[in-house]
mmCIF file with all atom_site columns, C-alpha atoms in Angstrom:
data_model
loop_
_atom_site.group_PDB
_atom_site.id
_atom_site.type_symbol
_atom_site.label_atom_id
_atom_site.label_alt_id
_atom_site.label_comp_id
_atom_site.label_asym_id
_atom_site.label_entity_id
_atom_site.label_seq_id
_atom_site.pdbx_PDB_ins_code
_atom_site.Cartn_x
_atom_site.Cartn_y
_atom_site.Cartn_z
_atom_site.occupancy
_atom_site.B_iso_or_equiv
_atom_site.pdbx_formal_charge
_atom_site.auth_seq_id
_atom_site.auth_comp_id
_atom_site.auth_asym_id
_atom_site.auth_atom_id
_atom_site.pdbx_PDB_model_num
ATOM 1  C CA . THR A 1 1  ? 32.454 -14.055 -45.385 1.00 64.00 ? 260 THR A CA 1
ATOM 2  C CA . THR A 1 2  ? 35.702 -14.095 -43.441 1.00 83.00 ? 261 THR A CA 1
ATOM 3  C CA . SER A 1 3  ? 37.510 -15.479 -46.500 1.00 91.00 ? 262 SER A CA 1
ATOM 4  C CA . LEU A 1 4  ? 36.085 -12.620 -48.571 1.00 89.00 ? 263 LEU A CA 1
ATOM 5  C CA . GLN A 1 5  ? 37.290 -10.104 -46.017 1.00 91.00 ? 264 GLN A CA 1
ATOM 6  C CA . ALA A 1 6  ? 40.696 -11.817 -45.843 1.00 94.00 ? 265 ALA A CA 1
ATOM 7  C CA . LEU A 1 7  ? 40.965 -11.628 -49.636 1.00 94.00 ? 266 LEU A CA 1
ATOM 8  C CA . ALA A 1 8  ? 40.088 -7.923  -49.586 1.00 94.00 ? 267 ALA A CA 1
ATOM 9  C CA . GLU A 1 9  ? 42.683 -7.327  -46.838 1.00 95.00 ? 268 GLU A CA 1
ATOM 10 C CA . ARG A 1 10 ? 45.361 -9.132  -48.870 1.00 96.00 ? 269 ARG A CA 1
ATOM 11 C CA . LEU A 1 11 ? 44.489 -6.985  -51.883 1.00 95.00 ? 270 LEU A CA 1
ATOM 12 C CA . ARG A 1 12 ? 44.641 -3.801  -49.799 1.00 95.00 ? 271 ARG A CA 1
ATOM 13 C CA . ASN A 1 13 ? 47.988 -4.824  -48.300 1.00 94.00 ? 272 ASN A CA 1
ATOM 14 C CA . SER A 1 14 ? 49.390 -5.681  -51.739 1.00 94.00 ? 273 SER A CA 1
ATOM 15 C CA . ILE A 1 15 ? 48.427 -2.231  -52.989 1.00 92.00 ? 274 ILE A CA 1
ATOM 16 C CA . ALA A 1 16 ? 50.027 -0.618  -49.923 1.00 89.00 ? 275 ALA A CA 1
ATOM 17 C CA . ASP A 1 17 ? 53.289 -2.448  -50.705 1.00 89.00 ? 276 ASP A CA 1
ATOM 18 C CA . ILE A 1 18 ? 53.538 -0.800  -54.132 1.00 87.00 ? 277 ILE A CA 1
ATOM 19 C CA . SER A 1 19 ? 55.918 2.129   -54.393 1.00 81.00 ? 278 SER A CA 1
ATOM 20 C CA . ILE A 1 20 ? 55.463 4.503   -57.323 1.00 80.00 ? 279 ILE A CA 1
ATOM 21 C CA . GLU A 1 21 ? 57.962 7.289   -57.881 1.00 78.00 ? 280 GLU A CA 1
ATOM 22 C CA . PRO A 1 22 ? 57.770 10.170  -57.126 1.00 76.00 ? 281 PRO A CA 1
ATOM 23 C CA . MET A 1 23 ? 55.020 9.116   -54.680 1.00 66.00 ? 282 MET A CA 1
ATOM 24 C CA . SER A 1 24 ? 56.349 7.061   -51.816 1.00 73.00 ? 283 SER A CA 1
ATOM 25 C CA . GLN A 1 25 ? 53.208 5.035   -51.069 1.00 78.00 ? 284 GLN A CA 1
ATOM 26 C CA . ILE A 1 26 ? 49.660 4.434   -52.257 1.00 85.00 ? 285 ILE A CA 1
ATOM 27 C CA . SER A 1 27 ? 46.707 3.037   -50.341 1.00 88.00 ? 286 SER A CA 1
ATOM 28 C CA . ALA A 1 28 ? 43.263 1.648   -51.023 1.00 92.00 ? 287 ALA A CA 1
ATOM 29 C CA . SER A 1 29 ? 39.905 1.820   -49.310 1.00 94.00 ? 288 SER A CA 1
ATOM 30 C CA . VAL A 1 30 ? 37.836 -1.274  -50.097 1.00 93.00 ? 289 VAL A CA 1
ATOM 31 C CA . GLY A 1 31 ? 34.086 -1.718  -49.738 1.00 93.00 ? 290 GLY A CA 1
ATOM 32 C CA . ILE A 1 32 ? 32.726 -5.260  -49.923 1.00 92.00 ? 291 ILE A CA 1
ATOM 33 C CA . THR A 1 33 ? 29.273 -6.778  -49.879 1.00 89.00 ? 292 THR A CA 1
ATOM 34 C CA . LEU A 1 34 ? 27.631 -10.096 -50.731 1.00 84.00 ? 293 LEU A CA 1
ATOM 35 C CA . PHE A 1 35 ? 25.231 -10.510 -53.627 1.00 78.00 ? 294 PHE A CA 1
ATOM 36 C CA . THR A 1 36 ? 22.246 -12.741 -52.902 1.00 77.00 ? 295 THR A CA 1
ATOM 37 C CA . ASP A 1 37 ? 19.547 -14.084 -55.181 1.00 77.00 ? 296 ASP A CA 1
ATOM 38 C CA . GLY A 1 38 ? 16.725 -11.647 -55.673 1.00 79.00 ? 297 GLY A CA 1
ATOM 39 C CA . GLY A 1 39 ? 18.877 -8.541  -55.449 1.00 82.00 ? 298 GLY A CA 1
ATOM 40 C CA . SER A 1 40 ? 19.331 -6.334  -58.461 1.00 89.00 ? 299 SER A CA 1
ATOM 41 C CA . GLU A 1 41 ? 22.581 -4.993  -59.857 1.00 88.00 ? 300 GLU A CA 1
ATOM 42 C CA . ALA A 1 42 ? 21.539 -1.537  -58.618 1.00 92.00 ? 301 ALA A CA 1
ATOM 43 C CA . ASP A 1 43 ? 21.055 -2.966  -55.096 1.00 91.00 ? 302 ASP A CA 1
ATOM 44 C CA . LEU A 1 44 ? 24.531 -4.505  -55.227 1.00 90.00 ? 303 LEU A CA 1
ATOM 45 C CA . LEU A 1 45 ? 26.152 -1.254  -56.356 1.00 92.00 ? 304 LEU A CA 1
ATOM 46 C CA . GLN A 1 46 ? 24.317 0.725   -53.687 1.00 93.00 ? 305 GLN A CA 1
ATOM 47 C CA . CYS A 1 47 ? 25.467 -1.671  -50.927 1.00 92.00 ? 306 CYS A CA 1
ATOM 48 C CA . VAL A 1 48 ? 29.102 -1.715  -52.023 1.00 92.00 ? 307 VAL A CA 1
ATOM 49 C CA . ASP A 1 49 ? 29.076 2.074   -52.440 1.00 95.00 ? 308 ASP A CA 1
ATOM 50 C CA . ARG A 1 50 ? 27.891 2.464   -48.842 1.00 96.00 ? 309 ARG A CA 1
ATOM 51 C CA . ALA A 1 51 ? 30.625 0.084   -47.677 1.00 95.00 ? 310 ALA A CA 1
ATOM 52 C CA . LEU A 1 52 ? 33.256 2.084   -49.558 1.00 95.00 ? 311 LEU A CA 1
ATOM 53 C CA . TYR A 1 53 ? 32.100 5.311   -47.930 1.00 95.00 ? 312 TYR A CA 1
ATOM 54 C CA . ARG A 1 54 ? 32.295 3.604   -44.509 1.00 96.00 ? 313 ARG A CA 1
ATOM 55 C CA . ALA A 1 55 ? 35.897 2.667   -45.303 1.00 95.00 ? 314 ALA A CA 1
ATOM 56 C CA . LYS A 1 56 ? 36.717 6.238   -46.284 1.00 94.00 ? 315 LYS A CA 1
ATOM 57 C CA . GLU A 1 57 ? 34.967 7.670   -43.206 1.00 96.00 ? 316 GLU A CA 1
ATOM 58 C CA . ALA A 1 58 ? 37.039 5.306   -41.036 1.00 96.00 ? 317 ALA A CA 1
ATOM 59 C CA . GLY A 1 59 ? 40.158 7.097   -42.257 1.00 94.00 ? 318 GLY A CA 1
ATOM 60 C CA . GLY A 1 60 ? 40.845 5.223   -45.448 1.00 93.00 ? 319 GLY A CA 1
ATOM 61 C CA . ASN A 1 61 ? 43.207 2.363   -46.212 1.00 94.00 ? 320 ASN A CA 1
ATOM 62 C CA . VAL A 1 62 ? 40.746 -0.129  -44.668 1.00 95.00 ? 321 VAL A CA 1
ATOM 63 C CA . VAL A 1 63 ? 38.255 -2.797  -45.715 1.00 95.00 ? 322 VAL A CA 1
ATOM 64 C CA . ALA A 1 64 ? 34.623 -2.196  -44.719 1.00 95.00 ? 323 ALA A CA 1
ATOM 65 C CA . TRP A 1 65 ? 31.346 -4.080  -45.147 1.00 90.00 ? 324 TRP A CA 1
#
């Protein structure tokens, strides 16, 4: 799981390094979760959606589980 979080952090940092004119900087909030056997696609989407909202509630530009 730490490698998954590290990958998400690298992705977030790569996005933050992009400069698009006329905007000076962009950011990304990332929600991650693990999919296990027995879970449905709807369960997966619900879990990752909750993680994304946690990232946004934390102020954005973060990775959250």
